[in-house]
mmCIF file of C-alpha atoms in Angstrom:
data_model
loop_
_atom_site.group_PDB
_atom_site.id
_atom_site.type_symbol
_atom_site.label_atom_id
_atom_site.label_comp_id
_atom_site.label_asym_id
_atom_site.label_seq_id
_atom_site.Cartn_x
_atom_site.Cartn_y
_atom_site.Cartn_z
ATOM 1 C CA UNK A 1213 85.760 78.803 101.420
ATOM 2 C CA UNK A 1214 84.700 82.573 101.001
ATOM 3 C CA UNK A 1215 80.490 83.019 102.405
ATOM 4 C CA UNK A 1216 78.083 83.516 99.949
ATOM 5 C CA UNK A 1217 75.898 86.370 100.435
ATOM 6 C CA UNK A 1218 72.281 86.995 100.535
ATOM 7 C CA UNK A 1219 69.502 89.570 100.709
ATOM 8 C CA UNK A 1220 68.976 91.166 103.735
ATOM 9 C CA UNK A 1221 66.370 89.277 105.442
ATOM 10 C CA UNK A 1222 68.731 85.765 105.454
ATOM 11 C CA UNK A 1223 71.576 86.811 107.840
ATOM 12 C CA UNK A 1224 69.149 89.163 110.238
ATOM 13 C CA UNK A 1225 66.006 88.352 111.503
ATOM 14 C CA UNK A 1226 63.296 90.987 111.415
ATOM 15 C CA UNK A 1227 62.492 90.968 114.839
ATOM 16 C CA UNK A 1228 64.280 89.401 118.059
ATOM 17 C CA UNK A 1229 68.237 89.129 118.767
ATOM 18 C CA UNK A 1230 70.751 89.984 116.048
ATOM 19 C CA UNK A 1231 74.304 90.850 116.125
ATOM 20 C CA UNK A 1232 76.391 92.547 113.359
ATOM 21 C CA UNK A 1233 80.355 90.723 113.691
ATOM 22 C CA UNK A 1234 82.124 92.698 111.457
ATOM 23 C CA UNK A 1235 82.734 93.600 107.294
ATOM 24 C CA UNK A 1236 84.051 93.253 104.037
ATOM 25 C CA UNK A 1237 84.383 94.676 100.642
ATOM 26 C CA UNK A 1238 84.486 92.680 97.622
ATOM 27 C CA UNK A 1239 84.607 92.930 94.067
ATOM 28 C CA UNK A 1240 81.689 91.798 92.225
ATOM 29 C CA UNK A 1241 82.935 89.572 89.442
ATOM 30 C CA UNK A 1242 80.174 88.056 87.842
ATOM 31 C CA UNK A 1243 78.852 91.667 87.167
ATOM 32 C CA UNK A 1244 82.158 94.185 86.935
ATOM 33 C CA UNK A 1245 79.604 97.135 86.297
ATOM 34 C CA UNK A 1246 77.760 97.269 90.027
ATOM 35 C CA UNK A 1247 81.641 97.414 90.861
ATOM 36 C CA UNK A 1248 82.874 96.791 94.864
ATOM 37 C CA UNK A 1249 80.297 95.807 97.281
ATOM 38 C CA UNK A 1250 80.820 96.468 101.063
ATOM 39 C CA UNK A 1251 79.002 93.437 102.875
ATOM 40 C CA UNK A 1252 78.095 93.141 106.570
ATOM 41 C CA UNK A 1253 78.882 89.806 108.501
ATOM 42 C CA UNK A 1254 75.769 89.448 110.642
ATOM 43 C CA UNK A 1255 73.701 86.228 112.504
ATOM 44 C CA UNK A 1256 70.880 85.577 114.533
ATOM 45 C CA UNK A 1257 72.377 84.810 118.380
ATOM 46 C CA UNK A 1258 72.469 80.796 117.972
ATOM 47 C CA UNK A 1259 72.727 81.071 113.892
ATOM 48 C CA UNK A 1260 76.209 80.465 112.010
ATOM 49 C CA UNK A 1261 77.154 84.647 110.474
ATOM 50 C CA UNK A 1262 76.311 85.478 107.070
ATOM 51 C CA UNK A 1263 77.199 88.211 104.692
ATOM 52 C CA UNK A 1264 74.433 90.662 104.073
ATOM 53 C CA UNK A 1265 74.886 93.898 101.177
ATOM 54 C CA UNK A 1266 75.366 96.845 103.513
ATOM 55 C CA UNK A 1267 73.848 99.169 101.226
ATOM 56 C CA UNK A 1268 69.830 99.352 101.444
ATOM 57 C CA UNK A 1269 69.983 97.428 104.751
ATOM 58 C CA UNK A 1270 67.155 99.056 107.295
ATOM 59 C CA UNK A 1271 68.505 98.644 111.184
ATOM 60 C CA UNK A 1272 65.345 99.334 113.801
ATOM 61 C CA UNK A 1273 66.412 98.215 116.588
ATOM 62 C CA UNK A 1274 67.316 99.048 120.378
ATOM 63 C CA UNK A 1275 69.593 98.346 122.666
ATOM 64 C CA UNK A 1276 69.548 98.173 126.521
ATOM 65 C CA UNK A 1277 71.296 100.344 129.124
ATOM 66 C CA UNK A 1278 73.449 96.628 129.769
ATOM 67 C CA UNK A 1279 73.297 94.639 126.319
ATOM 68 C CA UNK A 1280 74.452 91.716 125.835
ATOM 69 C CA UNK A 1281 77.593 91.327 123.901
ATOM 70 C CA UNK A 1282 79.030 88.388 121.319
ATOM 71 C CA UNK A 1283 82.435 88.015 120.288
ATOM 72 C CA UNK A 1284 82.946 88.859 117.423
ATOM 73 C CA UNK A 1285 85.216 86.018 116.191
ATOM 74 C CA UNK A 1286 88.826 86.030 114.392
ATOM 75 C CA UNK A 1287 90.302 85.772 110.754
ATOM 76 C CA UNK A 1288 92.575 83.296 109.306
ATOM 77 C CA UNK A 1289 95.142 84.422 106.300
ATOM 78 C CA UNK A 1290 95.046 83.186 103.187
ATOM 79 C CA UNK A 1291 96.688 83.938 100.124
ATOM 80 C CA UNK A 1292 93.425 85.576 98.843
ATOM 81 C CA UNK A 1293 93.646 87.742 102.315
ATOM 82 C CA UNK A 1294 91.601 86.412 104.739
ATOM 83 C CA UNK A 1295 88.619 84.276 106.025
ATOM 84 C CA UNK A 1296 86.346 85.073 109.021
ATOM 85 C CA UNK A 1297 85.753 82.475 111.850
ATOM 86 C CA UNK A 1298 83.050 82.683 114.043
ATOM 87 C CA UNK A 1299 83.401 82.283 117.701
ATOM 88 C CA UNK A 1300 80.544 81.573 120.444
ATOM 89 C CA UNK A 1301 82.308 82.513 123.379
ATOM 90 C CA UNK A 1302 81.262 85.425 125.740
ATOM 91 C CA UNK A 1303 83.974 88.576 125.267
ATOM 92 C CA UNK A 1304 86.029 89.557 127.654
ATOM 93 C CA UNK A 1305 84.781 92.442 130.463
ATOM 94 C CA UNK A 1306 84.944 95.897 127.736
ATOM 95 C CA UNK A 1307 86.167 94.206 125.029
ATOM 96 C CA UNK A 1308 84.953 92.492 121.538
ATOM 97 C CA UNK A 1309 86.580 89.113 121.386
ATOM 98 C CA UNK A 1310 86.854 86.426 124.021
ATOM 99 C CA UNK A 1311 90.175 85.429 125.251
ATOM 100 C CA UNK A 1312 90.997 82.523 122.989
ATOM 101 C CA UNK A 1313 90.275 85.131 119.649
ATOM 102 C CA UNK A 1314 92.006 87.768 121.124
ATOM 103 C CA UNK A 1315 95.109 85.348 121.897
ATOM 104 C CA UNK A 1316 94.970 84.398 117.526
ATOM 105 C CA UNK A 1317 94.374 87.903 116.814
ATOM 106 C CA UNK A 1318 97.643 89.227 118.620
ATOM 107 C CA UNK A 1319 99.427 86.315 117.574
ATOM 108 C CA UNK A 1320 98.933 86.833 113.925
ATOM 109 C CA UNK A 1321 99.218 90.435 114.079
ATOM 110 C CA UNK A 1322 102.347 89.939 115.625
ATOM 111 C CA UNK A 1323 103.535 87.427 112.750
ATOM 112 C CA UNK A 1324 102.654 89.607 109.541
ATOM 113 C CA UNK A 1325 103.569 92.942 110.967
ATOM 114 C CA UNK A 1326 106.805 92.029 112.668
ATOM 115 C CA UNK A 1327 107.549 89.381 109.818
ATOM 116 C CA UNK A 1328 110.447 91.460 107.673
ATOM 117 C CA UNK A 1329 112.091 91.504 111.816
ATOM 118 C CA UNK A 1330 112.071 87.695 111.914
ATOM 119 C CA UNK A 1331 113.837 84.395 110.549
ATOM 120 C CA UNK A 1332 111.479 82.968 108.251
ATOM 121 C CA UNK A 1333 111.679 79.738 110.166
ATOM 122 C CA UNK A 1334 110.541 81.224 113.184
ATOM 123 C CA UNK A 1335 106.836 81.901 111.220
ATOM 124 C CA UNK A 1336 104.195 79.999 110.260
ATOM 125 C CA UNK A 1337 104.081 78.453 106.861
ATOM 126 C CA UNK A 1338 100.659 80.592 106.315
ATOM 127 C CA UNK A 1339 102.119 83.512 106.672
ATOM 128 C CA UNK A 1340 105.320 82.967 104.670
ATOM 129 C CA UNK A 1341 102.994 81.622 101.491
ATOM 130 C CA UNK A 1342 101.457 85.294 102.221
ATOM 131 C CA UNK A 1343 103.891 87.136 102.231
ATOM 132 C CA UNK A 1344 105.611 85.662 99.675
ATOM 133 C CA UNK A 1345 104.329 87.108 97.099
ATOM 134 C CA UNK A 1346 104.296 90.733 95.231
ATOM 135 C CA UNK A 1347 103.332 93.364 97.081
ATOM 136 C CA UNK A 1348 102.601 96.951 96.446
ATOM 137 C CA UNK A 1349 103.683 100.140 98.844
ATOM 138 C CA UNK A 1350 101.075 103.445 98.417
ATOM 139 C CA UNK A 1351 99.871 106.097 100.085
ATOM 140 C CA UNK A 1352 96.635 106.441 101.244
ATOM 141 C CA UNK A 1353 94.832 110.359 101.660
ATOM 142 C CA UNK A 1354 91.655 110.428 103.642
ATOM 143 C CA UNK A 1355 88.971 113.499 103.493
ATOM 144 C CA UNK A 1356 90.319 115.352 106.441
ATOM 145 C CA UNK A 1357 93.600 115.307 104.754
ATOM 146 C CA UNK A 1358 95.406 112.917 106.897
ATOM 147 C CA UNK A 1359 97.480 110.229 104.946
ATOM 148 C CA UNK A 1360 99.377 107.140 105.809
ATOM 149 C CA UNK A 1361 101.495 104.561 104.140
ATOM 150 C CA UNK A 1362 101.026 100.980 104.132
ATOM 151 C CA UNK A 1363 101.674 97.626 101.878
ATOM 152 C CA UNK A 1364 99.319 95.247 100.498
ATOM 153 C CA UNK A 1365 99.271 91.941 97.902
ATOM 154 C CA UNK A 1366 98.949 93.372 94.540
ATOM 155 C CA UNK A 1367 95.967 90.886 94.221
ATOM 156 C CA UNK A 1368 93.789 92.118 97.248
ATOM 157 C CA UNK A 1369 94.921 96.434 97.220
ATOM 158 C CA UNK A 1370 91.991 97.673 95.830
ATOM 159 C CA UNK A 1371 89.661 95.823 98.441
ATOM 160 C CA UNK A 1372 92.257 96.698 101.220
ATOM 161 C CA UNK A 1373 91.828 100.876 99.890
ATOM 162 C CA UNK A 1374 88.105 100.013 100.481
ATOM 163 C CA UNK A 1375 88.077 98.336 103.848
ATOM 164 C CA UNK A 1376 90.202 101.592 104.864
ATOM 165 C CA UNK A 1377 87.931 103.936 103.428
ATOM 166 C CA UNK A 1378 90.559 105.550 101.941
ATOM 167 C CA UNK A 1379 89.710 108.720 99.245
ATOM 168 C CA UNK A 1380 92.556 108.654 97.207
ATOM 169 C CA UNK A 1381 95.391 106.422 96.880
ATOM 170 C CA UNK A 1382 99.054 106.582 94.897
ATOM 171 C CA UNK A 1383 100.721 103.415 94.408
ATOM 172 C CA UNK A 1384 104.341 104.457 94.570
ATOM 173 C CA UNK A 1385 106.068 100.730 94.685
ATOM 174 C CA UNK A 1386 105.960 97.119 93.419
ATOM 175 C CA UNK A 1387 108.085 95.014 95.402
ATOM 176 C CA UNK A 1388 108.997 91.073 95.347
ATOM 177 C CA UNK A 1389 108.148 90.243 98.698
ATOM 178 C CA UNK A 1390 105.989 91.339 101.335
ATOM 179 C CA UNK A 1391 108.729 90.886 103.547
ATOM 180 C CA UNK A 1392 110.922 93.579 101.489
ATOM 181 C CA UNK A 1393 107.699 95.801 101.083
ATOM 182 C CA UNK A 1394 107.157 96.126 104.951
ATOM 183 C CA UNK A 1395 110.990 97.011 105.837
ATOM 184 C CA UNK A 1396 110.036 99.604 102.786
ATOM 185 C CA UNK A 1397 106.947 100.718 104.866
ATOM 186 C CA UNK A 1398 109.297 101.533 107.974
ATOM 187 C CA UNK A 1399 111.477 103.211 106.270
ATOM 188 C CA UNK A 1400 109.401 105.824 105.172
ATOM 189 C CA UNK A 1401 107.387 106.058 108.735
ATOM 190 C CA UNK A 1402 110.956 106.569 110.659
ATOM 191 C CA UNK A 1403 112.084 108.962 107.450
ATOM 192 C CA UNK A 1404 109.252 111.125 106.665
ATOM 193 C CA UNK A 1405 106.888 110.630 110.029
ATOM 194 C CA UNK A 1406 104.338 109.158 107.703
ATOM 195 C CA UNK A 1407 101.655 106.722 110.017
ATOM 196 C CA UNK A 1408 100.788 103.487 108.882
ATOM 197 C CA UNK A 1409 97.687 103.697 110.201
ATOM 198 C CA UNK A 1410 94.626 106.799 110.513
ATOM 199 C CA UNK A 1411 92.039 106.427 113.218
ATOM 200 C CA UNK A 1412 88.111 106.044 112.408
ATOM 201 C CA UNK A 1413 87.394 109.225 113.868
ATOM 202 C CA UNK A 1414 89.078 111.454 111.560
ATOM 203 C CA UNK A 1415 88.011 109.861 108.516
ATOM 204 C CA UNK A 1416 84.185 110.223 110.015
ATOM 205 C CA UNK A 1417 85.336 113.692 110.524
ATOM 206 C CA UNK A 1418 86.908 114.050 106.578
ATOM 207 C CA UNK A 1419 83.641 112.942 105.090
ATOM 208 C CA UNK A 1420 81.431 115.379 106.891
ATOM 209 C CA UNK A 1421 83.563 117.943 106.924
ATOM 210 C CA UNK A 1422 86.582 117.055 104.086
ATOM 211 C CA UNK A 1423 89.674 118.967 102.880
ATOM 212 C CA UNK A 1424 88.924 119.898 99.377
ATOM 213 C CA UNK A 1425 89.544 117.041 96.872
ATOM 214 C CA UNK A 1426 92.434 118.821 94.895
ATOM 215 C CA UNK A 1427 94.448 119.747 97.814
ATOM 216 C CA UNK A 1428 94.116 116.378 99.190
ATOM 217 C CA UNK A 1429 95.474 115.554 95.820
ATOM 218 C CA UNK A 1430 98.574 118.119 95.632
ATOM 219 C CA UNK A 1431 99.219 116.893 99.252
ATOM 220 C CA UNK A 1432 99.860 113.245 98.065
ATOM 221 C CA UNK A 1433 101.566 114.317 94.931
ATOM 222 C CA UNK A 1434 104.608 116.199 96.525
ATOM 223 C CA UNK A 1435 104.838 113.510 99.504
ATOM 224 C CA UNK A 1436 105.516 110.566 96.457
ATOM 225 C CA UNK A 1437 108.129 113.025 95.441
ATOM 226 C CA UNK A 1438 109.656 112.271 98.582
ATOM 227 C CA UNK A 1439 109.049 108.442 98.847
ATOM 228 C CA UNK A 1440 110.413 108.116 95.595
ATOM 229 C CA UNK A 1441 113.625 109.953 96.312
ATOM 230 C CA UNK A 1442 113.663 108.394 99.702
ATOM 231 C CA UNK A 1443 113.103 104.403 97.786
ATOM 232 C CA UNK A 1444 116.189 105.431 95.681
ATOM 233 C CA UNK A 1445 118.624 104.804 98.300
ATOM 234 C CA UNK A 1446 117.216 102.241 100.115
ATOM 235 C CA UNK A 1447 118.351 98.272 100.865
ATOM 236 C CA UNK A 1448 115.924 97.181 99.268
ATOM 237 C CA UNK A 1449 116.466 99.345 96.064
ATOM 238 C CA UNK A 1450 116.819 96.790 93.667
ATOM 239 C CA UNK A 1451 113.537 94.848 94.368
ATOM 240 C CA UNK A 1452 111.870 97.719 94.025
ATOM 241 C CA UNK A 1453 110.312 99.380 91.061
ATOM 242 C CA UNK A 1454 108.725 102.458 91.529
ATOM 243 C CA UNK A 1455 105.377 104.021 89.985
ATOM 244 C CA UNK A 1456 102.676 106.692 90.515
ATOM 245 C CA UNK A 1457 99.297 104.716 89.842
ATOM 246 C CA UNK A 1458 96.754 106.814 90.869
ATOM 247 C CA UNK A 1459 93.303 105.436 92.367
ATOM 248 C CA UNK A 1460 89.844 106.919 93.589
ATOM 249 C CA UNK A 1461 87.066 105.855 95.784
ATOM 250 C CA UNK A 1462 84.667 105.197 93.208
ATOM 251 C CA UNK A 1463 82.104 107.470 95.119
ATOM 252 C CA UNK A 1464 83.814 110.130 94.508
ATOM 253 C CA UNK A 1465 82.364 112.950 93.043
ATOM 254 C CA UNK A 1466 78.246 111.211 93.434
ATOM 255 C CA UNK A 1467 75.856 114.023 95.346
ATOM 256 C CA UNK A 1468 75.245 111.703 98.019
ATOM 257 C CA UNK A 1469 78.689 112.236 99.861
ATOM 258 C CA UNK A 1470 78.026 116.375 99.742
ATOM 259 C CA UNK A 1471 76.292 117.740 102.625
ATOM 260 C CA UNK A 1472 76.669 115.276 105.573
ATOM 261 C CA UNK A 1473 75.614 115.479 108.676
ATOM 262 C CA UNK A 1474 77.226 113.471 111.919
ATOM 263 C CA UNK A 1475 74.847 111.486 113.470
ATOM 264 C CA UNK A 1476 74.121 113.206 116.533
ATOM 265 C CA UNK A 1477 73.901 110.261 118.487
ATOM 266 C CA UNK A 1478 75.114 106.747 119.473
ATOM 267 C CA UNK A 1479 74.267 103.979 117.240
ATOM 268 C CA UNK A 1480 75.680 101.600 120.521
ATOM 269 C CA UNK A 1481 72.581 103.074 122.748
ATOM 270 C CA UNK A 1482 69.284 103.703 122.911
ATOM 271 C CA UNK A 1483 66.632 103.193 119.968
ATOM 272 C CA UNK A 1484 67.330 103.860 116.348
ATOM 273 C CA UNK A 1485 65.587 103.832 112.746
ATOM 274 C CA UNK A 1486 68.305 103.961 109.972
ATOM 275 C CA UNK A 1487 68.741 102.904 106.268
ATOM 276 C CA UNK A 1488 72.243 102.405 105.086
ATOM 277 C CA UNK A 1489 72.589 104.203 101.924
ATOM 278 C CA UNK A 1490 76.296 104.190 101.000
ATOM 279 C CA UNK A 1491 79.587 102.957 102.792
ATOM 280 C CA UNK A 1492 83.386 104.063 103.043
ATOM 281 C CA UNK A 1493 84.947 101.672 105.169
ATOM 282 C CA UNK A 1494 83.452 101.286 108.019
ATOM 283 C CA UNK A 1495 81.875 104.232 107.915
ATOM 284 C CA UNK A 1496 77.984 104.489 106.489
ATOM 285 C CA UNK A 1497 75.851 107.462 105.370
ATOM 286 C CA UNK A 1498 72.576 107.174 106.900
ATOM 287 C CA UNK A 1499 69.226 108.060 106.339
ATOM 288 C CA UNK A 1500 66.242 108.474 108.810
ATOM 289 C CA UNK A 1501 62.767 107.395 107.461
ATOM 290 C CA UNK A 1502 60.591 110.395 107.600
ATOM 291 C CA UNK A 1503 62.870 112.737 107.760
ATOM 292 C CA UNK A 1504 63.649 116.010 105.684
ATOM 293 C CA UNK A 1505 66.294 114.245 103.912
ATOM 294 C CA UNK A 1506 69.180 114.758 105.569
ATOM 295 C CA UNK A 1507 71.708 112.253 105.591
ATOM 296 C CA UNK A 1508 74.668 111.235 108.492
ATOM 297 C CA UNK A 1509 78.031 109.441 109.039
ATOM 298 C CA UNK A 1510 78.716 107.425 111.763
ATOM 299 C CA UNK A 1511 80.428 104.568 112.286
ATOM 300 C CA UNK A 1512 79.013 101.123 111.859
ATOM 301 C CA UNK A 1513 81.906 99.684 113.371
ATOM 302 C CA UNK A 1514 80.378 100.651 116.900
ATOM 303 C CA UNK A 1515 77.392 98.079 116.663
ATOM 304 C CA UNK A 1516 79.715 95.568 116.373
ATOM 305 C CA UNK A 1517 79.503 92.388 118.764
ATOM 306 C CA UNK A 1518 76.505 94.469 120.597
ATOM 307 C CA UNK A 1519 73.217 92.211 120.634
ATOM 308 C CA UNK A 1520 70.590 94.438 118.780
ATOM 309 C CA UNK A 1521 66.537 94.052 119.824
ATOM 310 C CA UNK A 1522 65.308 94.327 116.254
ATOM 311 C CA UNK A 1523 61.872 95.317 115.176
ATOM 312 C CA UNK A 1524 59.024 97.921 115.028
ATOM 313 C CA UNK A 1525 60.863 100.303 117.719
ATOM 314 C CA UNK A 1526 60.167 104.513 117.702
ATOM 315 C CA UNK A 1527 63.343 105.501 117.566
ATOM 316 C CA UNK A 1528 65.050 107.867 120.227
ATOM 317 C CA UNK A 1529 65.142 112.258 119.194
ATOM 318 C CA UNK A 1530 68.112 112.945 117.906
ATOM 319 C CA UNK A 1531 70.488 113.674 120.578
ATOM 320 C CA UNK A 1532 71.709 117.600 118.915
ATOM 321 C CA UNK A 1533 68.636 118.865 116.716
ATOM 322 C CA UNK A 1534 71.156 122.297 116.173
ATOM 323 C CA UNK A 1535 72.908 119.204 113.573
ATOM 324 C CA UNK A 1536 70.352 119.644 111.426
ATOM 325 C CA UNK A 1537 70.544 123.045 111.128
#
C-alpha cells in the first residue's frame, strides 16, 4: 500500500533527531490542477518514515563533525513501480544502506536491468509481471545539455521524467514488453554512444548554469532522427512503433528557475537554515530566511540517511560569499 502524506510537522519533528530516507514524485489525482508533487520520505529516529511535500518544507538543523547515520532502507517492484521499505539497521562503514538492503538492492537491479539477457524462468515472478507490460523508449535532455536514453512503463514515465529531473523529454518508442524495450535501450547506447544514465552533478550544474532551452531542444530533435532510423532495422522492429511525443518539466519557463545560485556549501555539514521552494529531481532551489533573496541548488539527495539535530540553530556563513555576487 502506497504512504499517505502529511503536512510537514507529522513525518519531522521540530526539534531533536530526524532523518530524511529518500523521495518521490507523484501525481496528484484528486486535484489534476496542483499537478506532480515531489514528496520527501522522512521519520523521527525510532518512528516508522512518512512522506512529507518537499516544497515549503523549512530544514534548521545541524549536523556533527561524526553524525550518526540510518539506512536508508530498500524498494520492492510493483506493477505501479515501486514501494519503499524501511530498514533499522546501522549502514555499512561510508555507505547508505546496511548489508542486508544493499544485498536486495543489487539483486533487483541486477534482475530488471539484465532481464532482456536472461531466461524468463531464471527471474522472479515480480519482475516478469513488471516487465511484462508496455513500455515506452525516450530521450531525456537535461539543462547542461547532456541527454540519455532509457525505458519506462507507459503507466509510471511521467513520474520516472520527474524523479530524473529531466528538462525535456521525446518519447521516440512504444514497445510490447519491457523486455524488448531494454534490448531497444542497448542498442542505441552501443550505436549512437547515448548513456542511460546522467550524474546529479551535471544536472545541479544545468540548472544554475543551463544550455539555452531551444538548443537543448534542436539537440534532441536531430538525435530522434537517428533513433528512429536506427529502430528501423532493428530485431525488435516489429514490436515497435515509433513516435515523437514531446514533454516538459512543468517548471519550465516560471521566474523562479532564472538566476540560481549553487549553494556554496554542504548541506551534509555544519549548521544550516533553508526553505525548499521548488524541486527537479533530487535537486531543490533553496532559499535562506533573511536573506537578499537569492535563491540556490543543491542537492537534497546528500542529507540522505544523515541524522539531522533539528531546531532553533544560527546557521553557518556561507562557505563562498563571491556566490552571491
Amino acid at each position: 500500500m502506497a504512504q499517505e502524506y502529511h503536512s510537514p510537522m507529522t513525518g519531522l519533528p521540530s526539534s531533536g533527531p530526524g532523518v530524511i530516507l529518500g523521495m518521490t514524485w507523484v501525481p496528484d489525482d484528486t486535484d489534476p490542477s496542483r499537478g506532480d508533487q515531489c514528496l520527501l520520505r522522512v521519520r523521527g529516529t525510532d518512528s516508522p518514515s512518512d512522506l512529507v511535500p518537499a516544497v515549503g518544507l523549512s530544514l534548521n538543523y545541524r549536523i556533527g563533525e561524526r553524525p550518526t547515520r540510518h539506512c536508508i532502507g530498500t524498494s520492492a517492484p510493483t506493477r505501479t513501480g515501486g514501494g519503499s521499505i524501511d530498514c533499522q539497521n546501522p549502514p555499512q562503514p561510508g555507505e547508505r544502506v546496511c548489508v542486508s538492503c544493499a544485498v536486495a538492492e543489487a539483486t533487483l537491479a541486477g534482475s530488471l536491468h539484465h532481464a532482456h539477457t536472461k531466461d524468463r524462468a531464471e527471474l522472479d515472478r515480480a519482475v516478469v509481471d513488471h516487465l511484462s507490460q508496455t513500455n515506452v523508449l525516450y530521450l531525456a535532455g537535461f539543462r547542461d545539455g547532456s541527454v540519455k536514453v532509457g525505458t519506462s512503463t507507459g503507466r509510471r514515465k511521467r513520474v520516472r521524467w520527474l524523479e530524473q529531473g529531466a528538462w525535456r523529454v521525446v518519447e521516440v518508442a512504444t514497445v510490447d514488453d519491457g523486455f524488448a524495450v531494454r534490448r531497444l535501450e542497448d542498442l542505441v547506447t552501443e550505436k549512437l554512444g547515448l548513456a542511460q544514465s546522467v550524474a546529479v552533478k551535471r544536472k545541479l550544474a544545468g540548472l544554475a548554469a543551463p544550455l539555452d532551452d531551444a538548443a537543448l531542444a534542436a539537440k534532441l530533435d536531430h538525435l530522434v532522427g537517428e533513433v528512429h532510423a536506427l529502430l528501423a532495422l532493428a530485431s525488435d522492429a516489429e514490436a515497435t512503433v515509433t513516435s515523437r511525443e514531446p514533454w516538459t518539466f512543468p517548471g519550465a519557463g516560471a521566474p523562479i528557475w532564472d538566476r540560481l545560485l549553487r549553494y556554496p556549501s554542504r548541506l551534509d555539514a555544519g549548521a544550516h537554515d533553508v526553505r525548499i521552494e521548488a524541486m527537479c529531481g533530487r535537486v531543490a532551489v533553496l532559499a535562506r530566511p533573511g536573506d537578499d533573496g537569492s535563491r540556490f541548488v543543491s542537492d537534497i539527495g546528500a542529507l540522505y540517511g544523515i541524522e539531522l539535530d533539528l531546531g532553533d540553530h544560527r546557521p553557518d556563513p556561507l562557505a563562498v560569499q563571491d556566490t552571491l555576487f
